[in-house]
PDB file of C-alpha atoms in Angstrom:
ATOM      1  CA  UNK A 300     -34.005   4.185  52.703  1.00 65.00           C
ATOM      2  CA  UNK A 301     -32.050   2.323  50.174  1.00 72.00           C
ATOM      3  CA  UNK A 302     -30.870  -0.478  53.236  1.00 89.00           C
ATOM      4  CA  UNK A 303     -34.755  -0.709  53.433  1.00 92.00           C
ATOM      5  CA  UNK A 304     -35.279  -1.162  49.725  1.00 93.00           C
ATOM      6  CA  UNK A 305     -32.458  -3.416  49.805  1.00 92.00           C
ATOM      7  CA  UNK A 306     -34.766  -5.952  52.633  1.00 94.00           C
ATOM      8  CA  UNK A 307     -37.706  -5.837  50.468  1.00 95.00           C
ATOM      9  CA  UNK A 308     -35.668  -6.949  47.628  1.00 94.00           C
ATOM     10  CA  UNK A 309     -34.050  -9.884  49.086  1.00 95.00           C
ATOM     11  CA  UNK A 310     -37.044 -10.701  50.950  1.00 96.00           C
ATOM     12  CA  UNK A 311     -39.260 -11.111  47.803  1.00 97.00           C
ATOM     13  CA  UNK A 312     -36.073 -12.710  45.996  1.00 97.00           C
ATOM     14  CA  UNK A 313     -35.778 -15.369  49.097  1.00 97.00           C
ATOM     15  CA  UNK A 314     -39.681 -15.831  48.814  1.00 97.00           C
ATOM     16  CA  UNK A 315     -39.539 -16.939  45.009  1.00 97.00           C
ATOM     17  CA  UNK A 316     -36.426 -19.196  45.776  1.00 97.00           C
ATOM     18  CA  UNK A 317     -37.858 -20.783  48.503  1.00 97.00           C
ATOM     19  CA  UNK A 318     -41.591 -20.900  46.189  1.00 97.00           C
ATOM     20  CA  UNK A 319     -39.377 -22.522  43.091  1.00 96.00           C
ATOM     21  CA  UNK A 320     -38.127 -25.208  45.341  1.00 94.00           C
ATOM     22  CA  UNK A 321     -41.202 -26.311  46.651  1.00 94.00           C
ATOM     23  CA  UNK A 322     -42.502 -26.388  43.346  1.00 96.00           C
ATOM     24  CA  UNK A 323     -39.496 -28.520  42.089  1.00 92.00           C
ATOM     25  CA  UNK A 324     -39.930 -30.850  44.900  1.00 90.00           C
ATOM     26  CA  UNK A 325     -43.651 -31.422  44.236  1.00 92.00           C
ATOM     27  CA  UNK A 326     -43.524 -31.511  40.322  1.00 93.00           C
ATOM     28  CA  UNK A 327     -40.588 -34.307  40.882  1.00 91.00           C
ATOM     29  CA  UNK A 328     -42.354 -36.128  43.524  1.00 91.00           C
ATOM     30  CA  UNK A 329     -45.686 -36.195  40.680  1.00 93.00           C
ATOM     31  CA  UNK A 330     -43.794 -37.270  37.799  1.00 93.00           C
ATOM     32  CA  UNK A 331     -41.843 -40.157  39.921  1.00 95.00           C
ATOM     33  CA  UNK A 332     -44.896 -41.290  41.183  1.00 95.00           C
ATOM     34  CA  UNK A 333     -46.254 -40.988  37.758  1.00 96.00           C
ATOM     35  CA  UNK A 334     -43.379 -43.069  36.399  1.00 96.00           C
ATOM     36  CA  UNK A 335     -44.371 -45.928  39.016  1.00 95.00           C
ATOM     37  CA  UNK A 336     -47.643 -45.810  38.012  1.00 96.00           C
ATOM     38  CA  UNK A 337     -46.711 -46.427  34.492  1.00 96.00           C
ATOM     39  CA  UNK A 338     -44.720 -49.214  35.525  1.00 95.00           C
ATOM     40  CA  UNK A 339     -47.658 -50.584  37.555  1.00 94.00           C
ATOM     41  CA  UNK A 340     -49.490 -50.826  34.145  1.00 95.00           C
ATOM     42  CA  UNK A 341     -47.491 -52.273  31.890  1.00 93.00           C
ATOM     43  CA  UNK A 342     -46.728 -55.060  35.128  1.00 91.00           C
ATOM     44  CA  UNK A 343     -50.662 -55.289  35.362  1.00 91.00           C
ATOM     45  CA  UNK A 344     -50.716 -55.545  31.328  1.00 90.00           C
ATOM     46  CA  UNK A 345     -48.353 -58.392  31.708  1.00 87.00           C
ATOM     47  CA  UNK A 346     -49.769 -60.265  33.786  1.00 83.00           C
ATOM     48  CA  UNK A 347     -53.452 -60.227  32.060  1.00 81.00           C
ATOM     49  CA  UNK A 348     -51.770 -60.843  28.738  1.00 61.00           C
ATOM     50  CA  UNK A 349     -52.150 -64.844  27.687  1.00 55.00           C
ATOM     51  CA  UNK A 350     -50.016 -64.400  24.530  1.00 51.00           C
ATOM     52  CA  UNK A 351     -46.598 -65.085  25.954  1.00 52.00           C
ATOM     53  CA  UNK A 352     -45.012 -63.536  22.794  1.00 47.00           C
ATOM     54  CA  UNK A 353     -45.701 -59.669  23.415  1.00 53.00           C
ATOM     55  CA  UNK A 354     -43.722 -59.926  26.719  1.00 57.00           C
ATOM     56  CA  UNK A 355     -40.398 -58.571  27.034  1.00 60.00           C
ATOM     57  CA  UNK A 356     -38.808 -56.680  24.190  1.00 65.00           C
ATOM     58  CA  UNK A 357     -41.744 -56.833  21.811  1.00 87.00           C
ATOM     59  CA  UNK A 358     -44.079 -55.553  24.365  1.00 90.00           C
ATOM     60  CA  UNK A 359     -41.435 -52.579  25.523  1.00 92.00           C
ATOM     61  CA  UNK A 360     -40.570 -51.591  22.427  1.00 92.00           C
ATOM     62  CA  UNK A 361     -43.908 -51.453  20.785  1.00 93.00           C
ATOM     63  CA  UNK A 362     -45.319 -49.458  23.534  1.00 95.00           C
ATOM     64  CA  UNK A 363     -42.053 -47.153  23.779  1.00 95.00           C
ATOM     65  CA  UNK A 364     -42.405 -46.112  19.974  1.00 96.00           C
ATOM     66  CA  UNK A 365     -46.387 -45.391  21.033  1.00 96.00           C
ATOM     67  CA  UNK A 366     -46.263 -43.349  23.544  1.00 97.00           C
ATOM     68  CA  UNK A 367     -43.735 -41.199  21.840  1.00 96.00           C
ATOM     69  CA  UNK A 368     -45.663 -40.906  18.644  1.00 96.00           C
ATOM     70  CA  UNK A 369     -49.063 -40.396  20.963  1.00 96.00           C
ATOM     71  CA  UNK A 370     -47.371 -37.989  24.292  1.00 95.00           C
ATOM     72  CA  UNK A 371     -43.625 -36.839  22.857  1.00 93.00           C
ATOM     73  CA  UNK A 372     -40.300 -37.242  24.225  1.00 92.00           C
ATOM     74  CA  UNK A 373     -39.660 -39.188  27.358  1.00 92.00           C
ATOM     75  CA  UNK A 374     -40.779 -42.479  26.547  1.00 96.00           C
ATOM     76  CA  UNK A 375     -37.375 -44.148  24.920  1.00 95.00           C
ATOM     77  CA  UNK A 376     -37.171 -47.895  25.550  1.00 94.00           C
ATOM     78  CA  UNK A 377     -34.599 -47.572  28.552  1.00 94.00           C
ATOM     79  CA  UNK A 378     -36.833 -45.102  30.002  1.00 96.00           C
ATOM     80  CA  UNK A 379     -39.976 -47.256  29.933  1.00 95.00           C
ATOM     81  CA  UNK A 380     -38.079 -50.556  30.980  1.00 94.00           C
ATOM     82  CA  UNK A 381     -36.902 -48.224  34.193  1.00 95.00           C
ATOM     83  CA  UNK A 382     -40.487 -47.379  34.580  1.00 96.00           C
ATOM     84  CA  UNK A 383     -41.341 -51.060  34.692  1.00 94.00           C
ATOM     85  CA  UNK A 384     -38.063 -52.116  36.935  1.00 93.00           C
ATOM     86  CA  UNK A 385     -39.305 -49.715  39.277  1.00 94.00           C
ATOM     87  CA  UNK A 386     -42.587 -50.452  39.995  1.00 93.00           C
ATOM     88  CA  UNK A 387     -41.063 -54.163  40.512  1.00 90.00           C
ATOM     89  CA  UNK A 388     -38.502 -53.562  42.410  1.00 89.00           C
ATOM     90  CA  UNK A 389     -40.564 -50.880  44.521  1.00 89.00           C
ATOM     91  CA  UNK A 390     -44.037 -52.665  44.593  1.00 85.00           C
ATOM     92  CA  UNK A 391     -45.405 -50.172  47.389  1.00 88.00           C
ATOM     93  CA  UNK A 392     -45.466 -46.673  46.743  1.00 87.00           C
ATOM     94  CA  UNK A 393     -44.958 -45.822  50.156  1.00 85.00           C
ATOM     95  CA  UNK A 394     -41.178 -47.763  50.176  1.00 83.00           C
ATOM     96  CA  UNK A 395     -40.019 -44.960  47.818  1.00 83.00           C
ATOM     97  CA  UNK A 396     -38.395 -41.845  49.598  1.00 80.00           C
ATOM     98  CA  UNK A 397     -40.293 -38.792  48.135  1.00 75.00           C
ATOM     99  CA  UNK A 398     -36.962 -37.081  48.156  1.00 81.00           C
ATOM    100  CA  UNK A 399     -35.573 -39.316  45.181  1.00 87.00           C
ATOM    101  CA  UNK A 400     -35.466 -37.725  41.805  1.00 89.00           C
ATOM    102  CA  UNK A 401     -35.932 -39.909  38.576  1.00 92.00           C
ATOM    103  CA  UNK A 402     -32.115 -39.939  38.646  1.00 91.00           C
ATOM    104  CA  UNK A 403     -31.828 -41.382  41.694  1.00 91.00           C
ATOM    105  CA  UNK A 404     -33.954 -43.963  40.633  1.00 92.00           C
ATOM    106  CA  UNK A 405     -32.474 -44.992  38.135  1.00 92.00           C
ATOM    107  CA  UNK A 406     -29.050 -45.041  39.884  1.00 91.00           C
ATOM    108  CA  UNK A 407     -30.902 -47.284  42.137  1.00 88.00           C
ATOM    109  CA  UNK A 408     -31.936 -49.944  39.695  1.00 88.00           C
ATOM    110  CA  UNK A 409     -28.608 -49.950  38.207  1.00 88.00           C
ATOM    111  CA  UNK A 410     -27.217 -52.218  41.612  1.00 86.00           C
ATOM    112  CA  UNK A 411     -27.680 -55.333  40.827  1.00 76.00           C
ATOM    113  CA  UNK A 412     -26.979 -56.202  44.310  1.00 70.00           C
ATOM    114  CA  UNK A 413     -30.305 -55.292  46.423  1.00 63.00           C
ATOM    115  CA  UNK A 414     -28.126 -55.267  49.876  1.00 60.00           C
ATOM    116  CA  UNK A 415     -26.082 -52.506  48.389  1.00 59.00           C
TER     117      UNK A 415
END
């Protein structure tokens, strides 16, 4: 009886694991595509804008202080120039592996050499 119990028990437990990681998987596969996206804005943004004087750091900083005032955490400078440097280096969504993490990302657009 108790080897029994013992099967259930590790059966459920392997069900959650297995559950948690698919769930991982798919909430980091959203919120990198989600970053993209972002970046895909402010490129679009950019592009529209005439007045040559909110690009770069202006721009980036102004909209980093923003969207952590309007949405929290998660929006530093760094974080939304990586958002932008991704969707340039990785203009189509479907050249990015769904298997990278943010991390990996931005280990990825630290090499400055794209052959490496």
């Amino acid at each position: 009886m108790k080897n029994n119990y013992q099967k259930l028990l590790d059966s459920i437990g392997s069900l959650l694991f297995q559950a948690r990681q698919k769930a991982f998987l798919e909430v980091n596969n959203i919120l990198v595509k989600t970053y993209w996206e972002i970046g895909q804005h402010i490129i679009m943004y950019e592009q529209k804008n005439k007045n040559r004087a909110e690009y770069g750091a202006h721009l980036l900083d102004k909209l980093s202080k923003d969207l952590k005032e309007h949405l929290g955490k998660g929006f530093s400078r760094r974080n939304v120039l990586n958002m932008r440097n991704f969707y340039l280096y990785y203009s189509k969504w479907q050249a990015v592996p769904a298997i990278l993490s943010w991390t990996h990302i931005i280990e990825l657009l630290s090499i400055e050499d794209n052959l490496e």
